[in-house]
Every structure is written in structure tokens, then in C-alpha cells.
Coordinates of C-alpha atoms and ligand atoms in Angstrom, one line a residue:
M916 CA 67.2 -15.4 -215.9
K917 CA 64.9 -12.4 -216.4
Y918 CA 65.8 -8.8 -215.3
D919 CA 64.2 -5.4 -215.6
C920 CA 67.5 -4.0 -216.6
L921 CA 70.8 -5.5 -217.8
V922 CA 73.8 -3.2 -217.9
I923 CA 76.7 -4.2 -220.1
G924 CA 80.0 -2.9 -218.8
G925 CA 81.1 -2.4 -215.1
G926 CA 82.9 0.9 -215.3
P927 CA 81.8 4.2 -213.7
G928 CA 78.9 4.6 -216.1
G929 CA 77.7 1.0 -216.0
Y930 CA 78.1 0.3 -212.3
A931 CA 76.4 3.6 -211.3
A932 CA 73.5 2.8 -213.7
A933 CA 73.1 -0.7 -212.3
I934 CA 73.1 0.5 -208.7
R935 CA 70.7 3.4 -209.3
C936 CA 68.4 0.9 -211.2
A937 CA 68.3 -1.4 -208.2
Q938 CA 67.8 1.6 -205.8
L939 CA 64.7 2.5 -207.9
G940 CA 63.2 -0.9 -207.5
L941 CA 64.3 -2.4 -210.9
R942 CA 65.8 -5.9 -210.8
S943 CA 69.2 -5.3 -212.3
A944 CA 72.5 -7.0 -213.2
C945 CA 75.8 -5.8 -214.6
I946 CA 77.7 -7.9 -217.1
E947 CA 81.5 -7.4 -217.0
K948 CA 84.1 -9.4 -218.7
R949 CA 87.1 -8.3 -216.6
K950 CA 87.8 -10.2 -213.5
T951 CA 87.2 -7.1 -211.5
L952 CA 84.6 -4.4 -211.6
G953 CA 85.3 -0.7 -212.1
G954 CA 86.2 -0.6 -215.9
T955 CA 89.1 1.4 -217.3
C956 CA 88.8 4.1 -214.6
L957 CA 89.4 1.9 -211.6
N958 CA 91.6 -0.8 -213.2
V959 CA 93.8 0.9 -215.8
G960 CA 92.9 4.6 -215.9
C961 CA 92.1 7.3 -213.4
I962 CA 92.8 5.5 -210.2
P963 CA 96.1 3.8 -210.8
S964 CA 97.4 6.9 -212.6
K965 CA 96.5 9.1 -209.7
A966 CA 98.1 6.7 -207.3
L967 CA 101.4 6.9 -209.3
L968 CA 101.0 10.6 -209.8
Y969 CA 100.8 11.1 -206.0
S970 CA 103.7 8.8 -205.3
S971 CA 106.0 10.3 -207.9
E972 CA 105.0 13.9 -206.9
L973 CA 106.0 13.1 -203.3
A974 CA 109.5 12.0 -204.3
W975 CA 109.9 14.9 -206.7
K976 CA 108.8 17.5 -204.2
I977 CA 111.1 16.1 -201.5
E978 CA 114.0 16.3 -204.0
T979 CA 113.2 19.7 -205.6
Q980 CA 111.0 21.8 -203.2
A981 CA 111.6 20.7 -199.6
G982 CA 115.0 22.6 -199.5
A983 CA 113.1 25.9 -199.9
H984 CA 111.3 25.1 -196.6
G985 CA 114.7 24.5 -194.9
I986 CA 114.3 20.7 -195.1
F987 CA 117.2 18.8 -196.4
S988 CA 117.5 15.1 -197.0
Q989 CA 119.3 12.7 -199.3
K990 CA 117.8 12.2 -202.8
P991 CA 114.9 9.9 -202.3
R992 CA 115.5 6.3 -203.3
I993 CA 112.7 5.0 -205.5
D994 CA 111.6 1.4 -204.9
F995 CA 109.5 1.2 -208.1
E996 CA 108.3 -2.3 -207.4
K997 CA 106.9 -1.1 -204.0
M998 CA 105.3 2.0 -205.7
M999 CA 103.6 -0.2 -208.2
A1000 CA 102.4 -2.7 -205.5
R1001 CA 100.9 0.2 -203.6
K1002 CA 99.1 1.4 -206.7
E1003 CA 97.8 -2.2 -207.2
G1004 CA 96.6 -2.2 -203.6
V1005 CA 94.7 1.0 -204.1
V1006 CA 93.1 -0.4 -207.2
A1007 CA 92.1 -3.7 -205.6
G1008 CA 90.5 -1.8 -202.6
F1009 CA 88.2 0.1 -205.0
T1010 CA 87.3 -2.8 -207.3
Q1011 CA 86.4 -4.9 -204.3
G1012 CA 84.5 -1.9 -203.0
I1013 CA 82.2 -2.0 -206.1
E1014 CA 81.5 -5.7 -205.5
G1015 CA 80.5 -4.7 -202.0
L1016 CA 78.2 -2.0 -203.3
F1017 CA 76.6 -4.5 -205.7
K1018 CA 75.9 -6.9 -202.9
K1019 CA 74.5 -4.1 -200.7
N1020 CA 72.2 -2.9 -203.5
K1021 CA 71.3 -6.4 -204.7
V1022 CA 72.8 -6.0 -208.1
D1023 CA 73.9 -9.3 -209.7
W1024 CA 77.3 -9.3 -211.3
I1025 CA 77.5 -11.6 -214.3
Q1026 CA 81.1 -12.2 -215.2
G1027 CA 81.7 -12.8 -218.9
S1028 CA 81.5 -11.3 -222.4
A1029 CA 78.0 -10.1 -223.5
L1030 CA 76.6 -10.6 -227.0
L1031 CA 73.3 -8.9 -227.9
K1032 CA 70.7 -11.3 -229.2
G1033 CA 67.7 -9.4 -230.6
T1034 CA 66.4 -6.6 -228.5
N1035 CA 65.7 -8.2 -225.2
Q1036 CA 68.2 -11.0 -224.9
V1037 CA 71.9 -11.1 -224.0
D1038 CA 74.1 -14.2 -224.4
V1039 CA 76.9 -14.3 -221.8
E1040 CA 79.2 -17.1 -223.0
G1041 CA 76.4 -19.5 -223.7
T1042 CA 73.9 -18.5 -221.0
I1043 CA 70.9 -16.4 -222.1
F1044 CA 69.7 -13.5 -220.0
E1045 CA 66.5 -11.5 -220.7
A1046 CA 65.8 -8.0 -219.8
R1047 CA 63.1 -5.3 -220.4
F1048 CA 65.9 -2.7 -220.8
I1049 CA 69.6 -3.0 -221.7
I1050 CA 72.1 -0.3 -221.0
L1051 CA 75.3 -0.4 -223.1
A1052 CA 78.3 1.0 -221.1
T1053 CA 81.3 -0.7 -222.6
G1054 CA 83.5 2.4 -222.7
S1055 CA 86.5 3.1 -224.9
E1056 CA 90.0 1.8 -225.7
P1057 CA 93.3 3.5 -226.6
I1058 CA 93.8 4.4 -230.3
A1059 CA 96.9 2.8 -231.8
L1060 CA 98.9 4.3 -234.7
P1061 CA 98.7 1.9 -237.7
F1062 CA 102.5 1.5 -237.9
L1063 CA 102.9 1.2 -234.2
P1064 CA 100.7 -1.5 -232.6
F1065 CA 100.8 -1.8 -228.8
E1066 CA 102.8 -4.6 -227.4
N1067 CA 103.2 -3.1 -223.9
Q1068 CA 107.0 -3.7 -223.7
K1069 CA 108.3 -0.9 -225.8
V1070 CA 105.1 0.4 -227.5
L1071 CA 102.9 1.4 -224.6
S1072 CA 99.3 2.3 -224.3
S1073 CA 98.2 4.0 -221.1
T1074 CA 97.5 0.5 -219.7
G1075 CA 101.1 -0.6 -220.5
A1076 CA 102.6 2.6 -219.0
L1077 CA 100.7 1.9 -215.8
A1078 CA 102.2 -1.6 -215.5
L1079 CA 105.9 -1.2 -216.4
R1080 CA 108.4 -3.3 -214.4
A1081 CA 111.3 -0.8 -214.8
I1082 CA 111.6 2.9 -215.3
P1083 CA 112.6 3.6 -218.9
K1084 CA 115.7 5.7 -219.4
K1085 CA 114.2 7.7 -222.2
L1086 CA 110.4 7.7 -222.8
L1087 CA 109.0 9.2 -226.0
V1088 CA 105.4 10.2 -225.8
I1089 CA 103.2 10.7 -228.9
G1090 CA 100.3 13.0 -228.0
A1091 CA 100.6 15.7 -225.3
G1092 CA 96.9 15.4 -224.2
V1093 CA 95.8 14.6 -220.7
I1094 CA 97.1 11.0 -220.7
G1095 CA 100.4 12.0 -222.2
V1096 CA 101.2 14.8 -219.7
E1097 CA 100.0 12.8 -216.7
L1098 CA 102.0 9.7 -217.4
G1099 CA 104.9 11.6 -218.9
S1100 CA 105.0 13.6 -215.5
V1101 CA 105.1 10.3 -213.6
Y1102 CA 108.1 8.9 -215.4
Q1103 CA 109.9 12.3 -215.6
R1104 CA 109.7 12.6 -211.8
L1105 CA 111.0 9.0 -211.4
G1106 CA 114.0 9.8 -213.5
S1107 CA 113.1 9.2 -217.2
E1108 CA 114.0 11.6 -219.9
V1109 CA 110.6 12.4 -221.4
V1110 CA 110.1 13.8 -224.9
F1111 CA 106.7 14.7 -226.3
I1112 CA 105.8 14.7 -229.9
E1113 CA 102.5 16.5 -230.5
F1114 CA 100.6 16.9 -233.8
L1115 CA 99.0 20.3 -232.8
D1116 CA 100.8 23.5 -232.0
R1117 CA 99.7 23.3 -228.3
I1118 CA 99.4 20.7 -225.6
C1119 CA 96.2 19.6 -223.9
P1120 CA 93.9 21.0 -226.6
A1121 CA 90.7 20.4 -224.6
F1122 CA 91.6 23.2 -222.1
D1123 CA 91.5 27.0 -222.4
S1124 CA 94.7 27.9 -224.2
S1125 CA 96.0 29.9 -221.3
L1126 CA 96.1 26.7 -219.2
S1127 CA 97.8 24.8 -222.0
K1128 CA 100.5 27.5 -222.3
G1129 CA 101.0 27.8 -218.5
L1130 CA 101.3 24.0 -218.2
E1131 CA 103.7 23.6 -221.1
K1132 CA 106.0 26.3 -219.6
S1133 CA 105.9 24.6 -216.3
L1134 CA 106.5 21.0 -217.6
R1135 CA 109.4 22.3 -219.7
A1136 CA 110.9 23.9 -216.5
Q1137 CA 110.5 20.5 -214.9
G1138 CA 112.7 19.0 -217.6
M1139 CA 110.2 17.6 -220.1
T1140 CA 110.8 18.4 -223.8
F1141 CA 108.0 19.2 -226.3
Y1142 CA 108.1 19.0 -230.1
L1143 CA 104.9 20.6 -231.2
S1144 CA 103.4 20.6 -234.7
H1145 CA 105.2 17.3 -235.3
K1146 CA 103.6 14.4 -237.2
V1147 CA 105.0 10.9 -236.6
L1148 CA 105.5 9.2 -240.0
K1149 CA 107.2 5.9 -239.3
A1150 CA 108.6 3.8 -236.5
D1151 CA 111.6 1.5 -236.2
L1152 CA 111.7 -0.9 -233.3
S1153 CA 114.9 -2.9 -234.2
Q1154 CA 116.9 -1.1 -231.5
G1155 CA 114.8 0.6 -228.7
V1156 CA 112.3 2.9 -230.4
S1157 CA 113.1 5.2 -233.2
L1158 CA 110.4 7.6 -234.7
E1159 CA 110.6 9.5 -237.9
T1160 CA 108.7 12.8 -237.8
Q1161 CA 107.8 15.7 -240.0
S1162 CA 107.3 19.3 -239.1
G1163 CA 106.8 21.6 -242.0
E1164 CA 109.5 20.6 -244.5
K1165 CA 111.8 19.2 -241.7
Q1166 CA 112.1 15.5 -241.0
E1167 CA 113.7 14.3 -237.8
I1168 CA 114.4 11.1 -236.0
F1169 CA 113.7 10.7 -232.2
S1170 CA 115.0 7.7 -230.3
G1171 CA 114.1 6.3 -226.9
D1172 CA 113.8 3.1 -224.9
A1173 CA 110.0 3.0 -225.0
V1174 CA 107.1 5.0 -226.5
L1175 CA 103.8 5.9 -225.0
V1176 CA 101.1 6.4 -227.6
A1177 CA 98.5 8.7 -226.1
V1178 CA 96.7 10.0 -229.2
G1179 CA 93.2 9.6 -227.9
R1180 CA 90.7 6.8 -227.2
K1181 CA 87.9 5.3 -229.3
P1182 CA 84.6 3.7 -228.4
Y1183 CA 84.8 0.0 -227.6
A1184 CA 82.1 -2.4 -228.6
E1185 CA 84.1 -5.4 -229.8
G1186 CA 82.1 -8.6 -229.9
L1187 CA 78.9 -6.9 -228.6
G1188 CA 76.9 -7.7 -231.7
L1189 CA 75.6 -4.1 -232.2
S1190 CA 74.8 -4.3 -235.9
G1191 CA 73.1 -7.7 -235.5
A1192 CA 70.8 -6.2 -232.9
G1193 CA 70.2 -3.1 -235.0
V1194 CA 72.1 -0.7 -232.8
R1195 CA 73.5 2.0 -235.1
Q1196 CA 77.0 3.5 -234.7
D1197 CA 78.4 6.6 -236.4
E1198 CA 81.5 6.6 -238.7
K1199 CA 83.8 6.9 -235.7
G1200 CA 82.2 3.9 -233.9
F1201 CA 80.2 6.0 -231.3
V1202 CA 76.7 4.5 -230.6
Q1203 CA 74.1 6.9 -231.8
I1204 CA 71.6 8.0 -229.2
D1205 CA 68.8 10.5 -228.8
A1206 CA 68.5 13.0 -226.0
S1207 CA 67.2 10.2 -223.7
F1208 CA 70.2 7.9 -224.3
R1209 CA 68.0 5.7 -226.5
T1210 CA 69.8 3.9 -229.3
S1211 CA 68.2 3.0 -232.7
V1212 CA 66.6 0.1 -230.7
P1213 CA 64.1 1.6 -228.3
H1214 CA 64.8 -0.7 -225.4
I1215 CA 68.6 -0.4 -225.6
F1216 CA 70.3 2.6 -224.2
A1217 CA 73.9 3.7 -224.3
I1218 CA 76.1 6.0 -222.1
G1219 CA 79.7 7.0 -221.3
D1220 CA 82.7 6.8 -223.6
L1221 CA 80.6 4.7 -226.0
V1222 CA 78.6 7.7 -227.0
Q1223 CA 79.7 11.2 -228.2
G1224 CA 80.9 13.7 -225.6
P1225 CA 84.0 14.1 -223.4
M1226 CA 85.5 10.8 -222.3
L1227 CA 85.4 11.4 -218.6
A1228 CA 84.5 9.0 -215.8
H1229 CA 82.2 11.5 -214.1
K1230 CA 80.4 12.3 -217.3
A1231 CA 79.7 8.5 -217.7
S1232 CA 78.5 8.3 -214.1
E1233 CA 76.1 11.2 -214.5
E1234 CA 74.7 9.6 -217.6
G1235 CA 74.5 6.2 -215.9
V1236 CA 72.4 7.6 -213.0
A1237 CA 70.3 9.6 -215.4
V1238 CA 69.5 6.7 -217.7
A1239 CA 68.5 4.5 -214.7
E1240 CA 66.2 7.3 -213.5
L1241 CA 64.7 7.7 -216.9
I1242 CA 63.9 4.0 -217.2
A1243 CA 62.3 4.1 -213.8
G1244 CA 60.0 6.9 -215.0
H1245 CA 61.7 10.0 -213.6
V1246 CA 62.8 13.1 -215.5
P1247 CA 66.6 13.4 -214.9
K1248 CA 68.9 15.9 -216.5
V1249 CA 72.7 15.8 -217.3
D1250 CA 74.1 19.4 -217.4
Y1251 CA 76.8 19.1 -220.0
F1252 CA 77.7 22.8 -219.6
S1253 CA 79.0 22.2 -216.1
I1254 CA 81.2 19.1 -216.4
P1255 CA 84.7 19.8 -215.1
N1256 CA 87.8 18.7 -216.9
V1257 CA 91.0 18.1 -215.0
A1258 CA 94.6 17.1 -215.7
Y1259 CA 96.5 15.9 -212.5
T1260 CA 99.9 17.4 -213.4
S1261 CA 101.9 19.6 -211.1
P1262 CA 100.6 22.2 -211.1
E1263 CA 97.1 20.9 -211.9
V1264 CA 94.9 22.3 -214.6
A1265 CA 91.1 22.3 -214.3
G1266 CA 88.3 24.0 -216.3
V1267 CA 84.6 24.1 -216.5
G1268 CA 82.2 25.8 -218.9
L1269 CA 83.3 27.6 -222.0
T1270 CA 87.0 28.2 -222.9
E1271 CA 87.9 31.7 -224.2
E1272 CA 88.3 30.1 -227.7
E1273 CA 84.8 28.7 -227.5
A1274 CA 83.4 32.1 -226.3
K1275 CA 85.1 33.8 -229.3
Q1276 CA 83.8 31.1 -231.7
R1277 CA 80.3 31.8 -230.5
S1278 CA 80.8 35.6 -230.9
L1279 CA 79.7 36.1 -227.2
N1280 CA 80.0 39.5 -225.6
Y1281 CA 82.1 38.5 -222.6
K1282 CA 84.6 39.8 -220.1
A1283 CA 87.6 37.8 -218.9
A1284 CA 90.1 38.3 -216.0
Q1285 CA 92.8 36.4 -214.3
F1286 CA 94.0 36.5 -210.7
P1287 CA 97.5 35.1 -210.0
F1288 CA 98.2 32.7 -207.1
K1289 CA 101.3 34.9 -206.5
A1290 CA 98.9 37.3 -204.9
N1291 CA 97.2 34.6 -202.8
S1292 CA 98.4 34.3 -199.2
R1293 CA 97.9 30.6 -198.7
A1294 CA 99.6 29.8 -202.0
R1295 CA 102.6 31.9 -200.9
C1296 CA 102.7 30.2 -197.5
A1297 CA 102.8 26.8 -199.1
G1298 CA 105.3 27.8 -201.8
E1299 CA 102.8 26.8 -204.4
D1300 CA 102.1 30.1 -206.0
E1301 CA 102.5 29.3 -209.7
G1302 CA 99.4 29.8 -211.9
F1303 CA 96.1 31.7 -211.8
V1304 CA 92.4 31.5 -211.9
K1305 CA 90.7 32.8 -215.0
I1306 CA 87.0 33.7 -215.2
L1307 CA 84.9 34.5 -218.2
A1308 CA 81.5 36.1 -217.7
E1309 CA 78.8 37.4 -220.1
A1310 CA 79.3 41.2 -220.2
K1311 CA 75.7 42.2 -219.9
S1312 CA 74.1 39.6 -217.6
R1313 CA 77.3 39.0 -215.7
K1314 CA 76.6 35.3 -215.7
L1315 CA 79.5 33.0 -215.5
L1316 CA 80.6 31.4 -218.8
G1317 CA 83.7 29.5 -217.8
V1318 CA 86.3 29.1 -215.0
H1319 CA 89.8 27.9 -215.7
I1320 CA 92.4 27.2 -213.0
F1321 CA 96.1 26.5 -213.4
G1322 CA 97.7 25.9 -210.0
A1323 CA 98.0 23.7 -207.0
H1324 CA 94.8 21.9 -206.0
A1325 CA 93.0 23.0 -209.1
S1326 CA 91.2 19.7 -209.2
E1327 CA 89.6 20.4 -205.9
L1328 CA 89.1 24.2 -206.4
I1329 CA 87.1 23.6 -209.5
A1330 CA 84.2 22.2 -207.5
E1331 CA 83.0 25.6 -206.4
P1332 CA 82.9 27.1 -209.9
T1333 CA 81.3 23.9 -211.1
L1334 CA 78.4 24.5 -208.7
A1335 CA 78.2 28.1 -209.6
L1336 CA 78.0 27.3 -213.4
A1337 CA 75.5 24.5 -212.8
Q1338 CA 73.3 27.1 -211.0
R1339 CA 73.9 29.7 -213.7
L1340 CA 75.2 32.2 -211.1
T1341 CA 76.8 35.6 -211.9
V1342 CA 80.3 36.7 -211.0
D1343 CA 78.6 38.9 -208.4
Q1344 CA 77.1 35.9 -206.6
L1345 CA 80.6 34.3 -206.7
F1346 CA 82.4 37.3 -205.2
E1347 CA 79.7 38.1 -202.7
T1348 CA 80.2 34.7 -201.2
S1349 CA 82.6 34.6 -198.2
H1350 CA 85.7 32.6 -198.7
A1351 CA 87.8 31.5 -195.7
H1352 CA 91.1 33.3 -195.3
P1353 CA 93.8 32.2 -196.0
T1354 CA 92.8 29.7 -198.7
F1355 CA 93.6 29.0 -202.3
S1356 CA 89.9 29.5 -203.0
E1357 CA 90.2 33.2 -202.3
A1358 CA 91.8 33.4 -205.7
I1359 CA 88.4 32.4 -207.2
K1360 CA 86.7 35.3 -205.4
E1361 CA 89.4 37.7 -206.5
A1362 CA 89.2 36.5 -210.1
A1363 CA 85.5 37.1 -210.0
L1364 CA 86.1 40.6 -208.6
S1365 CA 88.6 41.2 -211.3
V1366 CA 86.2 40.5 -214.1
F1367 CA 84.7 44.0 -213.6
G1368 CA 87.9 45.5 -212.4
L1369 CA 87.5 45.4 -208.6
P1370 CA 90.1 43.0 -207.2
I1371 CA 91.2 43.9 -203.6
H1372 CA 94.6 42.2 -203.6
L1373 CA 96.0 43.2 -207.0
Ligands
NAI2008 P1 93.5 13.6 -225.8 O1 92.5 13.8 -226.9 O2 93.4 14.4 -224.5 O3 95.0 14.0 -226.4 C1 95.5 13.4 -227.5 C2 96.6 14.2 -228.0 O4 97.3 13.5 -229.1 C3 96.1 15.5 -228.7 O5 96.8 16.6 -228.2 C4 96.3 15.3 -230.2 O6 96.5 16.5 -230.9 C5 97.5 14.4 -230.2 N1 97.6 13.5 -231.3 C6 96.6 12.8 -232.0 N2 97.2 12.1 -233.0 C7 98.5 12.4 -233.0 C8 99.6 11.9 -233.8 N3 99.4 11.0 -234.8 N4 100.8 12.3 -233.5 C9 101.0 13.2 -232.5 N5 100.0 13.7 -231.7 C10 98.8 13.3 -231.9 O7 93.6 12.1 -225.6 P2 94.3 11.2 -224.4 O8 95.3 12.0 -223.7 O9 94.8 10.0 -225.1 O10 93.1 10.9 -223.5 C11 92.0 10.1 -224.0 C12 90.7 10.5 -223.2 O11 90.8 10.1 -221.9 C13 90.5 12.0 -223.2 O12 89.2 12.2 -223.6 C14 90.7 12.4 -221.8 O13 89.8 13.5 -221.4 C15 90.4 11.2 -221.0 N6 91.3 11.2 -219.8 C16 90.9 12.0 -218.8 C17 91.8 12.1 -217.7 C18 91.4 13.0 -216.6 O14 90.2 13.4 -216.5 N7 92.4 13.5 -215.8 C19 93.0 11.3 -217.6 C20 93.3 10.5 -218.7 C21 92.4 10.5 -219.8

């Protein structure tokens, strides 16, 4: 079978690329070896974790926050099996939805494992497909610690933690990054004792440090325990899980019923035949590309977690659409400066643009200000007034450099600053824009006013 474009990998990068190729008149197919489309994000990542985060947050809020509103009930009873079944239902709805989108856009789904054969051929379990262009979008996989291989009973990757059959009594979490704090929050809310062991001296290192600090304080208040600057040296699985750690000169043992290893992800290209096809990878396994997503083989492109950059579903989708447009002869652009980053904890954290640490590293002349949700009327009405909006702007041009939000609905609120950064707006343009009252978003306007010392409500 001959195609204009063959996409390998059916995640948010790959399926978006295949659909856009078809929309632009290219005969396209997507090769995916899972039984369902959607990749890590839909099957074992963003979507199932958000379903469980929402369910567990609902139970936890009823238990811990409803009383403040004068609502009293018995402690919620958790039917974990039902909660997991709901999550699976949500996932199934979306994966089938992608199949529907493929049909609508006339994208063929070829189910099976792809092996590159030369520059224009792909072998899918014995059948050869030909294409003028190939897009690699095979994503990433969790990194395991050498002495702690995943078996998804006691030693869990994010995939294992999303498919547990029972709530562990005590869950150890190695790595307090985004996956660690999100899944740790789920199980802590459902009754587990959750203990984090983090190598660095702060949690969630990809965010502005003010967000990391605020979140750590809040998660500690919710009952989670953090051991920062701790390196895990060894593990013993003979009885539950026992981890030997080192912090400075001090060695300690931590025990639990299960351990979630959330120390990052690495590019996944197993069995793809990259070297045989002449596609070069760097020392970490990322496929090397130029500014047009072209690999060392001119007709083969690569996007998403398989290439350098933040491992985010929306970044992969942007790249998928861009590469399709490029192949079709357009001149697309992915704006890496305005890609938002979110952790769906409670409160949420979200950031876009430069962190203050990055602004300092670049020796930029900037001004920064924060506006607290305690001074925001809607947040006070809702009883969700923890946190703040922080804005950085260039001192002279007053152009926005970064916006960082710690608070309820941060994942949604970040959309406005993302648009503002994408359009290279100034703080003035942000605060001159009317914001409905009362809304959480007024905190963004007030933070913008605060950058040059003019808040109204502080
Ligand atoms: P991460 O890079 O966010 O965090 C990993 C953490 O593990 C870091 O804090 C790191 O210092 C720590 N660490 C590394 N090695 C360690 C060791 N040996 N012992 C103790 N700590 C160690 O990676 P994570 O959380 O696994 O997520 C992987 C990727 O998936 C990230 O790029 C993330 O952005 C993405 N993701 C995004 C989500 C979202 O957008 N909400 C949700 C989940 C994942």
C-alpha cells in the first residue's frame, strides 16, 4: 500500500499529525501497536490520571472542606473498583473518539508494530507499506531505577499506579515531579500514607520555585511527607518495599507497601529500526531533528516526546500539526516560548514563559510581582483562596516574560496569559483588558497592575 504520509505512533502528536495531513489532502495512515489509539496520554497518562484526580478530589473535599460551608455528611465511602471503572470508561470514550476522527478524516489506522525499512518503507508485522514521508511519533516511557525494575505490583510506574486493584496502605514515591505529586495526591486522598523521596532540594523542578514552595507547603498540610535531597541507593522487596537512602552523610531506611518510581521519562523507539534506517539519536536516545522536525534522513520527521523539549501532550500536538503543514508546503510555527505547563494537584500549579530562575540566569532586567487569591473576591466566596498569581515583565519594554499561578483552577486560568505571551503583549495590555467580576481571573489583572506598583485591591 502506498501513502503520502505514514505516521508511526497514535498519541496526541501522531494522531494530530495524521489528521492534519489528511485534511491537507495527503493520503495518510497512522501505525499504532496498542489496541487503542491515543498513546500514553489517553491510555495511561493525562486522561486516566485526571479522571482519578477529579474523583479523589471530590471525596477529599467532601470530607475536609464541605463543613466550612455548613455541609455535614458522613465520611465518604470509597468504592475503588467503581472509581477505576469510571476512569476506564472515560479513557474508552476518548480512544474510540480518535478512531471516529480517523474515519471522518479518512486516515487509515494500521494496527501493529512498525519497523523502518530504508527511507520510504515500513514493515508492519510482515506487511510492507510505502510512503513519501514518514513521521515518527512513538513517544516516551517511564525511566526505571536499575535496582528497582517495574513489576506493577509493588514497584509501580505511572502506568501501574493508574491500574491498582487496591489502595496501598503506605505508598513511597521516588521523585516529586509532576507525575509523583499528581498520583501521590490521588492515593493520599484515598487514604494511603504517602512519602516522597526526592533527589533535589525542591519539588516540581520544572516550575518557578515560588510555585514549588507553595505546593510543597500545601501538600505537607494535606498529610504528605517529603524527604528532599535524598538519593535512593538500594531496595529490598522481600517484605513490602524497603528503600535505603542517603542524604549528606545520613543513611535511612523507608518502608512501605508499594513504591511509585516517578523519576522522569525517556524517549521510546524500541524495535523501530532507527539506526538501520540511518535516523540518528543523541546520547539520551532523543531523535535528532533540525528546525523543520527533519531527522538525519530527509524524508523522515520526528516530533513529541521522541525529540528534545518538554514532554507534554500539547507540545506534541502542536508539533504534529506543524509537521503535517510543513510537509504539505505551508510555513507553520511552534511557539515554544508560550507552551504552558500544569500540575493538576490541589491547588493546581501552572506556568508559562520564563520562570524567575530562568530570567535571572539570562541576566534579564525584569520586574516581578505577586497577587494573592486571598484578596480575590471569587476565591474567597468559594473558600479556595490559597495561592497567588506571579507575573514577570521586562522592566523597560514592559513585555510579559512569564506568568505563574498557584491556586484553584490554575490549569484553566493559564490560558489567558498563554495567549498574552504568544502575542508578546505587555503587562499594560493585560491589565487594560476588562476581566469579569467576580472571577478568579481578576487576580491576573491585579498581578499585572502590581508589576509596576498599581494594584487596586492590595
Ligand atoms: P519530572 O522530570 O517532572 O520529575 C522527576 C523528579 O524525579 C524530579 O524532581 C527529579 O529530581 C526526581 N528524581 C530523578 N531521579 C531521582 C532519583 N534517583 N531519586 C529521587 N528523585 C529523583 O518527571 P515525571 O514526574 O516522571 O514526569 C515525566 C514527564 O511527564 C515530565 O516531562 C512531565 O512534564 C510529563 N507529565 C506532565 C503532566 C502534566 O502536564 N500535568 C503529568 C504527568 C507527566
